């Protein structure tokens, strides 16, 4: 099959999806995706952490309408500045469940993070998201409002205990090292190995507040 001067391998089971740039000044860019089977969509999108604290990785899970066929992939796009800049990563998985992470480096204190999941061809769009709209077959963007969260301003203790015990913290997780923790509020008696405590309290990565 010859499409716009390019040869595409199409079988009786193939579905071909055409996309244009959507501009009103004529068709400047066109892409064609050949899916060797049913074109699947993103049924739901979830994340593993409800309240995100500074320095945490966030895992996003996409549940699909069915197993992907050759020619279709699923991608996560995220931003912390309203899509002035963004990042696209290929999600990995099998069957109908795929995952990808929004890294700790994005989740800085108070950051407003927005994200959505879309499907595209196997080769995918640019990693900076500059052509994500053109290369989108279908998407789940929370009904047009995108998925989002605001990173907490810092870490706070939940109960007395060891610094290195998840239950000591409201996050039920241990504050990560070598990252910006924001304001760390100590409301309880917290114990820690001397060397590790020195590293934490003298680090430029956190402001320590004692209640």
Short mmCIF file of N, CA and C in Angstrom, two decimals, residues 55-121:
data_model
loop_
_atom_site.label_atom_id
_atom_site.label_comp_id
_atom_site.label_asym_id
_atom_site.label_seq_id
_atom_site.Cartn_x
_atom_site.Cartn_y
_atom_site.Cartn_z
N UNK A 55 10.55 14.64 46.31
CA UNK A 55 11.55 13.62 46.09
C UNK A 55 11.01 12.22 45.88
N UNK A 56 9.70 12.05 45.83
CA UNK A 56 9.15 10.72 45.59
C UNK A 56 8.97 10.47 44.09
N UNK A 57 9.19 9.22 43.68
CA UNK A 57 8.82 8.80 42.34
C UNK A 57 7.33 8.45 42.34
N UNK A 58 6.64 8.80 41.26
CA UNK A 58 5.22 8.48 41.13
C UNK A 58 5.04 7.52 39.96
N UNK A 59 4.42 6.38 40.23
CA UNK A 59 4.17 5.40 39.17
C UNK A 59 2.74 5.57 38.67
N UNK A 60 2.62 5.77 37.36
CA UNK A 60 1.32 5.92 36.72
C UNK A 60 0.99 4.62 35.99
N UNK A 61 -0.22 4.13 36.19
CA UNK A 61 -0.66 2.89 35.56
C UNK A 61 -1.79 3.18 34.58
N UNK A 62 -1.67 2.66 33.37
CA UNK A 62 -2.72 2.78 32.36
C UNK A 62 -3.34 1.40 32.13
N UNK A 63 -4.64 1.34 32.22
CA UNK A 63 -5.37 0.12 31.89
C UNK A 63 -6.01 0.29 30.52
N UNK A 64 -5.75 -0.66 29.63
CA UNK A 64 -6.17 -0.55 28.24
C UNK A 64 -7.44 -1.36 27.98
N UNK A 65 -8.07 -1.05 26.86
CA UNK A 65 -9.29 -1.76 26.47
C UNK A 65 -9.02 -3.18 26.00
N UNK A 66 -7.77 -3.47 25.68
CA UNK A 66 -7.37 -4.80 25.24
C UNK A 66 -5.87 -4.83 25.02
N UNK A 67 -5.34 -6.00 24.71
CA UNK A 67 -3.90 -6.14 24.49
C UNK A 67 -3.48 -5.42 23.21
N UNK A 68 -2.32 -4.76 23.28
CA UNK A 68 -1.82 -4.01 22.13
C UNK A 68 -1.38 -4.94 21.00
N UNK A 69 -1.67 -4.53 19.79
CA UNK A 69 -1.17 -5.22 18.61
C UNK A 69 0.09 -4.52 18.12
N UNK A 70 0.85 -5.20 17.28
CA UNK A 70 2.04 -4.61 16.69
C UNK A 70 1.66 -3.32 15.97
N UNK A 71 2.42 -2.27 16.22
CA UNK A 71 2.16 -0.99 15.58
C UNK A 71 1.56 0.04 16.51
N UNK A 72 1.19 -0.37 17.73
CA UNK A 72 0.61 0.58 18.69
C UNK A 72 1.34 0.49 20.02
N UNK A 73 1.66 1.65 20.59
CA UNK A 73 2.30 1.71 21.90
C UNK A 73 1.55 2.69 22.78
N UNK A 74 1.89 2.70 24.06
CA UNK A 74 1.22 3.59 25.01
C UNK A 74 2.26 4.45 25.72
N UNK A 75 1.93 5.73 25.95
CA UNK A 75 2.91 6.71 26.41
C UNK A 75 2.32 7.60 27.51
N UNK A 76 3.21 8.03 28.40
CA UNK A 76 2.88 8.99 29.45
C UNK A 76 3.52 10.32 29.11
N UNK A 77 2.74 11.38 29.18
CA UNK A 77 3.27 12.73 28.98
C UNK A 77 3.03 13.53 30.27
N UNK A 78 4.06 14.20 30.78
CA UNK A 78 3.91 14.96 32.02
C UNK A 78 4.65 16.29 31.93
N UNK A 79 4.24 17.22 32.80
CA UNK A 79 4.85 18.55 32.84
C UNK A 79 4.70 19.14 34.24
N UNK A 80 5.56 20.08 34.57
CA UNK A 80 5.41 20.82 35.82
C UNK A 80 5.32 22.32 35.55
N UNK A 81 5.11 22.69 34.27
CA UNK A 81 4.97 24.12 33.95
C UNK A 81 3.91 24.36 32.88
N UNK A 82 2.81 23.63 32.99
CA UNK A 82 1.68 23.87 32.11
C UNK A 82 1.93 23.53 30.65
N UNK A 83 2.80 22.58 30.37
CA UNK A 83 3.12 22.09 29.03
C UNK A 83 3.92 23.09 28.19
N UNK A 84 4.47 24.12 28.85
CA UNK A 84 5.47 24.92 28.15
C UNK A 84 6.63 24.02 27.77
N UNK A 85 7.00 23.14 28.69
CA UNK A 85 7.93 22.04 28.44
C UNK A 85 7.28 20.77 28.96
N UNK A 86 7.54 19.67 28.33
CA UNK A 86 6.97 18.41 28.80
C UNK A 86 7.90 17.26 28.44
N UNK A 87 7.60 16.11 29.00
CA UNK A 87 8.38 14.90 28.74
C UNK A 87 7.44 13.77 28.39
N UNK A 88 7.82 12.98 27.40
CA UNK A 88 7.06 11.81 26.99
C UNK A 88 7.91 10.57 27.24
N UNK A 89 7.34 9.57 27.89
CA UNK A 89 8.04 8.31 28.12
C UNK A 89 7.16 7.16 27.67
N UNK A 90 7.77 6.15 27.08
CA UNK A 90 7.04 4.94 26.70
C UNK A 90 6.71 4.14 27.94
N UNK A 91 5.47 3.71 28.05
CA UNK A 91 5.06 2.89 29.18
C UNK A 91 5.36 1.42 28.87
N UNK A 92 5.65 0.66 29.89
CA UNK A 92 5.98 -0.75 29.71
C UNK A 92 4.98 -1.62 30.46
N UNK A 93 4.79 -2.82 29.97
CA UNK A 93 3.87 -3.74 30.62
C UNK A 93 3.49 -4.86 29.68
N UNK A 94 2.35 -5.48 29.94
CA UNK A 94 1.85 -6.56 29.11
C UNK A 94 0.36 -6.67 29.32
N UNK A 95 -0.28 -7.38 28.41
CA UNK A 95 -1.73 -7.53 28.52
C UNK A 95 -2.40 -6.17 28.42
N UNK A 96 -3.16 -5.82 29.44
CA UNK A 96 -3.88 -4.54 29.42
C UNK A 96 -3.35 -3.54 30.44
N UNK A 97 -2.24 -3.83 31.10
CA UNK A 97 -1.71 -2.96 32.14
C UNK A 97 -0.29 -2.49 31.81
N UNK A 98 -0.11 -1.17 31.79
CA UNK A 98 1.19 -0.58 31.47
C UNK A 98 1.51 0.51 32.49
N UNK A 99 2.80 0.67 32.79
CA UNK A 99 3.22 1.65 33.79
C UNK A 99 4.40 2.50 33.29
N UNK A 100 4.53 3.67 33.90
CA UNK A 100 5.69 4.54 33.70
C UNK A 100 5.77 5.45 34.91
N UNK A 101 6.93 6.06 35.12
CA UNK A 101 7.14 6.87 36.33
C UNK A 101 7.36 8.34 36.01
N UNK A 102 6.83 9.18 36.89
CA UNK A 102 7.19 10.60 36.93
C UNK A 102 8.29 10.68 37.98
N UNK A 103 9.52 11.03 37.59
CA UNK A 103 10.67 10.88 38.49
C UNK A 103 10.69 11.87 39.64
N UNK A 104 11.47 11.51 40.66
CA UNK A 104 11.61 12.34 41.86
C UNK A 104 12.08 13.75 41.52
N UNK A 105 12.90 13.89 40.49
CA UNK A 105 13.45 15.20 40.13
C UNK A 105 12.37 16.19 39.72
N UNK A 106 11.24 15.68 39.26
CA UNK A 106 10.11 16.55 38.87
C UNK A 106 9.32 16.98 40.09
N UNK A 107 9.28 16.10 41.10
CA UNK A 107 8.42 16.31 42.26
C UNK A 107 9.11 17.13 43.34
N UNK A 108 9.27 18.41 43.04
CA UNK A 108 9.89 19.35 43.95
C UNK A 108 8.80 19.97 44.85
N UNK A 109 9.19 20.52 45.99
CA UNK A 109 8.19 21.08 46.91
C UNK A 109 7.26 22.08 46.22
N UNK A 110 5.95 21.83 46.33
CA UNK A 110 4.96 22.75 45.78
C UNK A 110 4.75 22.66 44.28
N UNK A 111 5.44 21.76 43.58
CA UNK A 111 5.31 21.66 42.13
C UNK A 111 3.90 21.23 41.74
N UNK A 112 3.35 21.87 40.69
CA UNK A 112 2.05 21.49 40.14
C UNK A 112 2.31 20.61 38.92
N UNK A 113 2.05 19.34 39.05
CA UNK A 113 2.37 18.37 38.00
C UNK A 113 1.09 17.95 37.28
N UNK A 114 1.13 17.97 35.96
CA UNK A 114 0.00 17.56 35.12
C UNK A 114 0.47 16.43 34.21
N UNK A 115 -0.44 15.49 33.93
CA UNK A 115 -0.05 14.36 33.08
C UNK A 115 -1.28 13.72 32.43
N UNK A 116 -1.02 12.97 31.37
CA UNK A 116 -2.07 12.17 30.73
C UNK A 116 -1.41 11.02 29.99
N UNK A 117 -2.22 10.09 29.50
CA UNK A 117 -1.71 8.91 28.80
C UNK A 117 -2.33 8.87 27.41
N UNK A 118 -1.52 8.50 26.43
CA UNK A 118 -2.03 8.40 25.06
C UNK A 118 -1.39 7.22 24.34
N UNK A 119 -2.01 6.80 23.27
CA UNK A 119 -1.42 5.77 22.43
C UNK A 119 -0.92 6.39 21.14
N UNK A 120 0.10 5.75 20.57
CA UNK A 120 0.71 6.22 19.34
C UNK A 120 1.30 5.00 18.63
N UNK A 121 2.14 5.24 17.64
CA UNK A 121 2.81 4.14 16.98
C UNK A 121 3.93 3.58 17.84
#
